[in-house]
Structures are given as C-alpha cells and as structure tokens.
Amino acid sequence: MPAVDRKHLPRHIAIIMDGNGRWARQHGVSRAAGHEAGAKSVRAVVEACRELGRVEALTLYAFSTENWRRSKLEVDALFRLLSKYINLELENIHKEDIRVTFMGRRDGLSARVIRDLDRCVERTRTNRSMVLNVAINYGARAEIADAAKAIAAEVKEGSLGLAQIDEHCFERHLYQPDLPELDLLIRTSGEVRLSNFMLWQVSYAEIVSLPVFWPDFRKPHLYEAIAEYQRRNRRFGGR
Ligand code: IPE
Ligand code: IPE
Ligand code: MG
C-alpha cells in the first residue's frame, strides 16, 4: 500500500467514478452488472476515507445531467442500484457518523428517488465525522446557472445589492456551499477530462487520473492518489 502522510490529508476529495461500462465489457457482463460492481468500490472508498480520519468530505459523481442520454434500460438500472445502495448502507453510514448530502437538480428525478435521498439526509443530519456528498443529476454548468438565477432573484427582490456580488457571494449560492475547498479530484479509467463536474470548485484542486476501472478501485488506489497529491507542490498563484 502506498504510504500516505496522515497529517497532510486532503480535506475534501472528489471522485469521478468512471469505467464501469468498460469493466463490464472486459468481464463479459451487462453494463448494469458493471455499475453493481462499482457499488462495492463506493463502500471500500467510504470506509477508507473514514478510517483515515481527517478527510472531512468525499464527493462522488454518481449521475450527470448528460447521463440521461444513455438507454432507458441503463438509466433505470442506475437509479434502482442507487435505491438499493441506500437501503443496504444507510444504517452503516449512520453508525459511522457520516452525514450524507446530495448535490444536483431535483427536477427530473422520480418521486421515489427524491424520497430516498431526503431520507438519507434527514437520518444523518446531525452526524459530524465526515460528509459523503453524492452528485446526482449534477452538472457543473447547471450548478453555475442555478446560482446565477438564485442571485438574480435576490437582487430583484431587493435582499441583495449588486455591489455585494463577488466570489464569496457566488460560492454561497452553489449547491453545497459549506463543504471545505476541494483539494483532490480523482478520475478513474484513465480519462483526463472533467465531464461537467465541479467546474467552479476545481480551480485549485490537484487532479489525479488513475488507469483503473471504477469497479476495481480499492483502498490502495485511494492511497496512491493521496500519495500523488502529497508529492505535488500547491502554489495557489504564489511563488
Ligand atoms: C461510470 O461508468 C458510471 C456512470 C457514469 C454512472 P461508465 O458507465 O461511464 O463506464 P464507461 O466509461 O462506459 O466505461
Ligand atoms: C462522468 O462520466 C459522469 C459520472 C461518472 C457520473 P461519463 O462516463 O458520463 O463521462 P464521459 O461521457 O466519458 O465524458
Ligand atoms: Mg464513462
């Protein structure tokens, strides 16, 4: 297992969980079976972060606003899997003192999915050890457009002045303004692109792409990504 310095952990890690379809093809199984296998990786990574102790937030990209372009069969399988995962894992997550949050557009999600998500948020609301933030029906451009709209509404209503609109104000109108700054963004399957994920938050994040399909991702891969993060020299525009 790659060595990581537990004193300099990223406070907020996000993962673009990619490669389930290619993993499925490699194993001669359906894409749905690939997603099912990916759920095991979610469990492993949540556990590993919780164990590390100082990771304050883990954001997982589960379904993008563009993923509706996939076949109905696959979309249905993904949402069925999400409900199954919630039912199986919620009590465990709660016992681990993890608070669950979601980010994305509620519009477009079925009443059942919304009910499941709300139940998770409600059940874990007071937990404090780590935040598990799941991006569902999430698109970064949608998030930015929604923030602009919310700000415009406040200006129109008179509760916000034009002069008050700055980066901090804008940030407060994003979907999850209370999470720590994003430090490390991991993408699996070897792709190096953002696919409309956290465009605002990624500004000074370190990006690590690993050549492993998501269903094969386990604790050693997470440690490898953190070790790579710790080798980087973050300068934030200074020297
Ligand atoms: C990621 O795996 C899971 C989701 C997008 C929900 P993919 O399904 O994108 O897998 P590939 O990229 O086709 O291998
Ligand atoms: C990004 O992966 C979305 C999620 C992981 C949920 P995609 O597989 O959908 O992205 P592209 O199509 O390769 O850009
Ligand atoms: Mg993909």
mmCIF file of C-alpha atoms and ligand atoms in Angstrom:
data_model
loop_
_atom_site.group_PDB
_atom_site.id
_atom_site.type_symbol
_atom_site.label_atom_id
_atom_site.label_comp_id
_atom_site.label_asym_id
_atom_site.label_seq_id
_atom_site.Cartn_x
_atom_site.Cartn_y
_atom_site.Cartn_z
ATOM 1 C CA MET A 1 0.000 0.000 0.000
ATOM 2 C CA PRO A 2 1.455 3.435 -0.902
ATOM 3 C CA ALA A 3 2.466 5.406 2.188
ATOM 4 C CA VAL A 4 0.433 8.497 2.982
ATOM 5 C CA ASP A 5 1.194 11.247 5.449
ATOM 6 C CA ARG A 6 -1.827 11.289 7.732
ATOM 7 C CA LYS A 7 -1.039 14.816 8.877
ATOM 8 C CA HIS A 8 -1.434 16.317 5.408
ATOM 9 C CA LEU A 9 -4.542 14.717 4.076
ATOM 10 C CA PRO A 10 -6.804 16.448 1.585
ATOM 11 C CA ARG A 11 -9.793 17.838 3.468
ATOM 12 C CA HIS A 12 -12.110 17.310 0.520
ATOM 13 C CA ILE A 13 -11.722 14.559 -2.079
ATOM 14 C CA ALA A 14 -14.000 14.195 -5.109
ATOM 15 C CA ILE A 15 -14.124 11.205 -7.434
ATOM 16 C CA ILE A 16 -15.372 10.877 -10.995
ATOM 17 C CA MET A 17 -16.206 7.179 -10.817
ATOM 18 C CA ASP A 18 -15.626 6.121 -14.413
ATOM 19 C CA GLY A 19 -15.113 2.873 -16.294
ATOM 20 C CA ASN A 20 -17.989 0.658 -15.160
ATOM 21 C CA GLY A 21 -19.044 0.014 -18.764
ATOM 22 C CA ARG A 22 -15.546 -0.919 -19.918
ATOM 23 C CA TRP A 23 -15.076 -3.123 -16.879
ATOM 24 C CA ALA A 24 -18.344 -4.882 -17.771
ATOM 25 C CA ARG A 25 -17.226 -5.439 -21.359
ATOM 26 C CA GLN A 26 -13.893 -6.769 -20.139
ATOM 27 C CA HIS A 27 -15.717 -9.280 -17.946
ATOM 28 C CA GLY A 28 -18.398 -10.174 -20.500
ATOM 29 C CA VAL A 29 -21.278 -8.954 -18.325
ATOM 30 C CA SER A 30 -24.025 -6.313 -18.745
ATOM 31 C CA ARG A 31 -23.358 -2.616 -18.115
ATOM 32 C CA ALA A 32 -25.799 -2.851 -15.198
ATOM 33 C CA ALA A 33 -23.585 -5.556 -13.678
ATOM 34 C CA GLY A 34 -20.651 -3.178 -14.111
ATOM 35 C CA HIS A 35 -22.473 -0.497 -12.133
ATOM 36 C CA GLU A 36 -23.399 -3.059 -9.482
ATOM 37 C CA ALA A 37 -19.725 -3.990 -9.146
ATOM 38 C CA GLY A 38 -18.936 -0.269 -8.828
ATOM 39 C CA ALA A 39 -21.113 -0.060 -5.712
ATOM 40 C CA LYS A 40 -18.569 -2.258 -3.893
ATOM 41 C CA SER A 41 -15.884 0.289 -4.674
ATOM 42 C CA VAL A 42 -18.058 3.020 -3.162
ATOM 43 C CA ARG A 43 -18.259 1.048 0.065
ATOM 44 C CA ALA A 44 -14.482 0.472 0.091
ATOM 45 C CA VAL A 45 -13.647 4.127 -0.528
ATOM 46 C CA VAL A 46 -16.097 5.496 2.038
ATOM 47 C CA GLU A 47 -14.607 3.108 4.595
ATOM 48 C CA ALA A 48 -11.049 4.029 3.684
ATOM 49 C CA CYS A 49 -11.721 7.772 3.977
ATOM 50 C CA ARG A 50 -13.491 7.350 7.274
ATOM 51 C CA GLU A 51 -10.566 5.285 8.565
ATOM 52 C CA LEU A 52 -8.056 7.947 7.539
ATOM 53 C CA GLY A 53 -9.903 10.168 9.957
ATOM 54 C CA ARG A 54 -9.098 13.615 8.714
ATOM 55 C CA VAL A 55 -10.822 13.581 5.354
ATOM 56 C CA GLU A 56 -13.742 15.899 6.007
ATOM 57 C CA ALA A 57 -15.680 15.421 2.796
ATOM 58 C CA LEU A 58 -15.901 12.868 -0.003
ATOM 59 C CA THR A 59 -17.885 13.849 -3.083
ATOM 60 C CA LEU A 60 -18.844 11.128 -5.562
ATOM 61 C CA TYR A 61 -20.082 11.790 -9.099
ATOM 62 C CA ALA A 62 -22.862 9.243 -9.492
ATOM 63 C CA PHE A 63 -25.042 10.602 -12.309
ATOM 64 C CA SER A 64 -24.513 13.591 -14.560
ATOM 65 C CA THR A 65 -27.087 15.783 -16.272
ATOM 66 C CA GLU A 66 -25.712 14.281 -19.514
ATOM 67 C CA ASN A 67 -26.143 10.678 -18.392
ATOM 68 C CA TRP A 68 -29.859 10.897 -19.319
ATOM 69 C CA ARG A 69 -28.597 10.347 -22.874
ATOM 70 C CA ARG A 70 -27.981 6.696 -22.046
ATOM 71 C CA SER A 71 -30.564 3.985 -22.761
ATOM 72 C CA LYS A 72 -33.620 3.885 -20.513
ATOM 73 C CA LEU A 73 -32.535 0.404 -19.511
ATOM 74 C CA GLU A 74 -29.220 1.667 -18.186
ATOM 75 C CA VAL A 75 -30.671 4.786 -16.527
ATOM 76 C CA ASP A 76 -33.312 2.669 -14.760
ATOM 77 C CA ALA A 77 -30.638 0.227 -13.636
ATOM 78 C CA LEU A 78 -28.536 3.071 -12.213
ATOM 79 C CA PHE A 79 -31.392 4.530 -10.173
ATOM 80 C CA ARG A 80 -32.517 1.096 -8.993
ATOM 81 C CA LEU A 81 -28.979 0.497 -7.822
ATOM 82 C CA LEU A 82 -28.917 3.835 -6.023
ATOM 83 C CA SER A 83 -32.048 2.925 -4.034
ATOM 84 C CA LYS A 84 -30.625 -0.497 -3.288
ATOM 85 C CA TYR A 85 -27.349 1.002 -2.091
ATOM 86 C CA ILE A 86 -29.179 3.459 0.155
ATOM 87 C CA ASN A 87 -31.305 0.723 1.684
ATOM 88 C CA LEU A 88 -28.316 -1.523 2.298
ATOM 89 C CA GLU A 89 -25.846 1.069 3.514
ATOM 90 C CA LEU A 90 -27.755 3.852 5.229
ATOM 91 C CA GLU A 91 -27.641 2.399 8.748
ATOM 92 C CA ASN A 92 -23.975 1.540 8.375
ATOM 93 C CA ILE A 93 -23.169 5.034 7.171
ATOM 94 C CA HIS A 94 -25.155 6.475 10.045
ATOM 95 C CA LYS A 95 -23.281 4.294 12.560
ATOM 96 C CA GLU A 96 -20.018 5.591 11.128
ATOM 97 C CA ASP A 97 -21.196 9.115 11.993
ATOM 98 C CA ILE A 98 -21.198 10.135 8.318
ATOM 99 C CA ARG A 99 -23.509 12.911 7.147
ATOM 100 C CA VAL A 100 -24.959 12.375 3.673
ATOM 101 C CA THR A 101 -25.677 15.280 1.352
ATOM 102 C CA PHE A 102 -26.650 15.423 -2.310
ATOM 103 C CA MET A 103 -25.967 17.937 -4.982
ATOM 104 C CA GLY A 104 -27.739 18.223 -8.285
ATOM 105 C CA ARG A 105 -31.079 19.216 -9.742
ATOM 106 C CA ARG A 106 -34.077 17.641 -8.079
ATOM 107 C CA ASP A 107 -36.140 18.422 -11.176
ATOM 108 C CA GLY A 108 -36.124 15.351 -13.353
ATOM 109 C CA LEU A 109 -35.672 12.843 -10.524
ATOM 110 C CA SER A 110 -38.553 10.493 -9.706
ATOM 111 C CA ALA A 111 -40.569 10.986 -6.519
ATOM 112 C CA ARG A 112 -39.154 7.714 -5.229
ATOM 113 C CA VAL A 113 -35.544 8.739 -5.727
ATOM 114 C CA ILE A 114 -36.208 12.105 -4.074
ATOM 115 C CA ARG A 115 -37.829 10.336 -1.135
ATOM 116 C CA ASP A 116 -34.806 8.035 -0.749
ATOM 117 C CA LEU A 117 -32.364 10.937 -0.912
ATOM 118 C CA ASP A 118 -34.331 13.009 1.598
ATOM 119 C CA ARG A 119 -34.473 10.047 3.962
ATOM 120 C CA CYS A 120 -30.655 9.750 3.907
ATOM 121 C CA VAL A 121 -30.136 13.438 4.503
ATOM 122 C CA GLU A 122 -32.651 13.502 7.340
ATOM 123 C CA ARG A 123 -31.329 10.355 9.054
ATOM 124 C CA THR A 124 -27.712 11.520 9.056
ATOM 125 C CA ARG A 125 -28.238 15.264 9.509
ATOM 126 C CA THR A 126 -26.512 15.550 12.886
ATOM 127 C CA ASN A 127 -23.509 13.309 12.098
ATOM 128 C CA ARG A 128 -20.150 15.012 12.275
ATOM 129 C CA SER A 129 -17.205 12.735 11.406
ATOM 130 C CA MET A 130 -17.324 13.066 7.619
ATOM 131 C CA VAL A 131 -19.605 14.275 4.833
ATOM 132 C CA LEU A 132 -20.476 11.932 1.982
ATOM 133 C CA ASN A 133 -21.734 14.210 -0.761
ATOM 134 C CA VAL A 134 -23.263 12.455 -3.759
ATOM 135 C CA ALA A 135 -23.672 14.252 -7.089
ATOM 136 C CA ILE A 136 -26.869 13.067 -8.765
ATOM 137 C CA ASN A 137 -28.429 14.685 -11.807
ATOM 138 C CA TYR A 138 -25.484 17.014 -11.358
ATOM 139 C CA GLY A 139 -23.903 19.245 -13.973
ATOM 140 C CA ALA A 140 -21.437 21.994 -13.114
ATOM 141 C CA ARG A 141 -22.844 24.325 -15.751
ATOM 142 C CA ALA A 142 -26.336 23.760 -14.359
ATOM 143 C CA GLU A 143 -24.993 24.478 -10.864
ATOM 144 C CA ILE A 144 -23.436 27.749 -12.001
ATOM 145 C CA ALA A 145 -26.567 28.753 -13.930
ATOM 146 C CA ASP A 146 -28.740 27.911 -10.905
ATOM 147 C CA ALA A 147 -26.513 30.041 -8.662
ATOM 148 C CA ALA A 148 -26.782 32.967 -11.092
ATOM 149 C CA LYS A 149 -30.544 32.601 -11.121
ATOM 150 C CA ALA A 150 -30.792 32.495 -7.319
ATOM 151 C CA ILE A 151 -28.621 35.613 -7.058
ATOM 152 C CA ALA A 152 -30.687 37.420 -9.687
ATOM 153 C CA ALA A 153 -33.862 36.567 -7.777
ATOM 154 C CA GLU A 154 -32.443 38.067 -4.572
ATOM 155 C CA VAL A 155 -31.354 41.213 -6.373
ATOM 156 C CA LYS A 156 -34.772 41.585 -7.984
ATOM 157 C CA GLU A 157 -36.488 41.094 -4.644
ATOM 158 C CA GLY A 158 -34.194 43.676 -3.062
ATOM 159 C CA SER A 159 -32.480 41.488 -0.447
ATOM 160 C CA LEU A 160 -29.105 41.568 -2.237
ATOM 161 C CA GLY A 161 -27.318 44.575 -3.743
ATOM 162 C CA LEU A 162 -25.323 44.409 -6.979
ATOM 163 C CA ALA A 163 -22.194 45.561 -5.152
ATOM 164 C CA GLN A 164 -22.400 42.545 -2.850
ATOM 165 C CA ILE A 165 -21.967 40.058 -5.686
ATOM 166 C CA ASP A 166 -18.429 38.715 -5.515
ATOM 167 C CA GLU A 167 -16.774 35.293 -5.488
ATOM 168 C CA HIS A 168 -17.777 34.569 -1.904
ATOM 169 C CA CYS A 169 -21.348 35.546 -2.541
ATOM 170 C CA PHE A 170 -21.426 33.393 -5.672
ATOM 171 C CA GLU A 171 -19.943 30.430 -3.821
ATOM 172 C CA ARG A 172 -22.606 30.650 -1.157
ATOM 173 C CA HIS A 173 -25.226 30.081 -3.865
ATOM 174 C CA LEU A 174 -23.680 26.852 -5.171
ATOM 175 C CA TYR A 175 -25.347 23.553 -4.220
ATOM 176 C CA GLN A 176 -23.134 22.683 -1.210
ATOM 177 C CA PRO A 177 -21.515 25.893 -0.003
ATOM 178 C CA ASP A 178 -20.476 24.507 3.379
ATOM 179 C CA LEU A 179 -18.076 21.820 2.218
ATOM 180 C CA PRO A 180 -14.348 22.522 2.551
ATOM 181 C CA GLU A 181 -12.446 23.706 -0.525
ATOM 182 C CA LEU A 182 -11.891 20.841 -2.985
ATOM 183 C CA ASP A 183 -8.282 19.614 -2.625
ATOM 184 C CA LEU A 184 -8.087 16.433 -4.666
ATOM 185 C CA LEU A 185 -10.070 15.317 -7.693
ATOM 186 C CA ILE A 186 -9.623 11.715 -8.785
ATOM 187 C CA ARG A 187 -10.855 10.299 -12.091
ATOM 188 C CA THR A 188 -10.682 6.596 -12.741
ATOM 189 C CA SER A 189 -10.442 4.690 -16.048
ATOM 190 C CA GLY A 190 -7.536 6.796 -17.270
ATOM 191 C CA GLU A 191 -9.658 9.532 -18.830
ATOM 192 C CA VAL A 192 -8.418 13.068 -18.264
ATOM 193 C CA ARG A 193 -11.467 15.295 -18.553
ATOM 194 C CA LEU A 194 -13.946 16.859 -16.179
ATOM 195 C CA SER A 195 -17.189 15.872 -17.922
ATOM 196 C CA ASN A 196 -19.020 18.868 -16.461
ATOM 197 C CA PHE A 197 -18.005 18.159 -12.850
ATOM 198 C CA MET A 198 -17.393 20.860 -10.207
ATOM 199 C CA LEU A 199 -16.034 23.423 -12.662
ATOM 200 C CA TRP A 200 -16.110 26.207 -10.082
ATOM 201 C CA GLN A 201 -14.652 24.174 -7.206
ATOM 202 C CA VAL A 202 -11.846 22.598 -9.211
ATOM 203 C CA SER A 203 -9.967 25.914 -9.597
ATOM 204 C CA TYR A 204 -7.050 24.950 -7.361
ATOM 205 C CA ALA A 205 -7.708 21.268 -6.833
ATOM 206 C CA GLU A 206 -4.997 18.751 -7.684
ATOM 207 C CA ILE A 207 -6.220 16.363 -10.365
ATOM 208 C CA VAL A 208 -5.148 12.725 -10.400
ATOM 209 C CA SER A 209 -6.202 10.335 -13.153
ATOM 210 C CA LEU A 210 -5.664 6.635 -12.443
ATOM 211 C CA PRO A 211 -5.682 3.885 -15.075
ATOM 212 C CA VAL A 212 -8.073 1.637 -13.168
ATOM 213 C CA PHE A 213 -11.746 0.992 -13.918
ATOM 214 C CA TRP A 214 -14.004 2.100 -11.079
ATOM 215 C CA PRO A 215 -15.173 -1.433 -10.093
ATOM 216 C CA ASP A 216 -11.511 -2.368 -9.500
ATOM 217 C CA PHE A 217 -10.825 0.709 -7.351
ATOM 218 C CA ARG A 218 -9.925 -0.126 -3.745
ATOM 219 C CA LYS A 219 -8.131 1.380 -0.759
ATOM 220 C CA PRO A 220 -4.607 1.050 -2.287
ATOM 221 C CA HIS A 221 -5.725 3.137 -5.289
ATOM 222 C CA LEU A 222 -7.079 5.817 -2.986
ATOM 223 C CA TYR A 223 -3.779 5.825 -1.100
ATOM 224 C CA GLU A 224 -1.912 6.056 -4.401
ATOM 225 C CA ALA A 225 -3.949 9.129 -5.370
ATOM 226 C CA ILE A 226 -3.400 10.740 -1.966
ATOM 227 C CA ALA A 227 0.333 9.982 -2.117
ATOM 228 C CA GLU A 228 0.475 11.651 -5.552
ATOM 229 C CA TYR A 229 -1.446 14.649 -4.139
ATOM 230 C CA GLN A 230 1.098 14.898 -1.321
ATOM 231 C CA ARG A 231 4.002 14.933 -3.793
ATOM 232 C CA ARG A 232 2.521 17.941 -5.605
ATOM 233 C CA ASN A 233 3.589 21.447 -4.750
ATOM 234 C CA ARG A 234 0.471 23.571 -4.448
ATOM 235 C CA ARG A 235 1.219 27.225 -5.018
ATOM 236 C CA PHE A 236 -2.175 28.908 -5.380
ATOM 237 C CA GLY A 237 -0.663 31.541 -7.653
ATOM 238 C CA GLY A 238 2.094 32.488 -5.217
ATOM 239 C CA ARG A 239 5.727 31.507 -5.656
HETATM 240 C C1 IPE B 1 -19.285 5.428 -14.780
HETATM 241 O O1 IPE B 1 -19.007 4.381 -15.647
HETATM 242 C C2 IPE B 1 -20.652 5.330 -14.169
HETATM 243 C C3 IPE B 1 -21.593 6.383 -14.576
HETATM 244 C C4 IPE B 1 -21.387 7.289 -15.487
HETATM 245 C C5 IPE B 1 -22.864 6.392 -13.902
HETATM 246 P P1 IPE B 1 -19.418 4.435 -17.176
HETATM 247 O O2 IPE B 1 -20.776 3.814 -17.316
HETATM 248 O O3 IPE B 1 -19.277 5.793 -17.724
HETATM 249 O O4 IPE B 1 -18.337 3.456 -17.804
HETATM 250 P P2 IPE B 1 -17.594 3.617 -19.206
HETATM 251 O O5 IPE B 1 -16.994 4.979 -19.239
HETATM 252 O O6 IPE B 1 -18.636 3.421 -20.266
HETATM 253 O O7 IPE B 1 -16.574 2.535 -19.193
HETATM 254 C C1 IPE B 2 -18.858 11.191 -15.895
HETATM 255 O O1 IPE B 2 -18.574 10.059 -16.617
HETATM 256 C C2 IPE B 2 -20.125 11.009 -15.117
HETATM 257 C C3 IPE B 2 -20.058 10.142 -13.966
HETATM 258 C C4 IPE B 2 -19.019 9.464 -13.558
HETATM 259 C C5 IPE B 2 -21.280 10.044 -13.208
HETATM 260 P P1 IPE B 2 -19.101 9.829 -18.116
HETATM 261 O O2 IPE B 2 -18.612 8.474 -18.480
HETATM 262 O O3 IPE B 2 -20.549 10.061 -18.198
HETATM 263 O O4 IPE B 2 -18.346 10.964 -18.927
HETATM 264 P P2 IPE B 2 -17.887 10.992 -20.430
HETATM 265 O O5 IPE B 2 -19.085 10.637 -21.262
HETATM 266 O O6 IPE B 2 -16.812 9.972 -20.593
HETATM 267 O O7 IPE B 2 -17.381 12.380 -20.653
HETATM 268 MG MG MG B 3 -17.737 6.774 -18.641
#
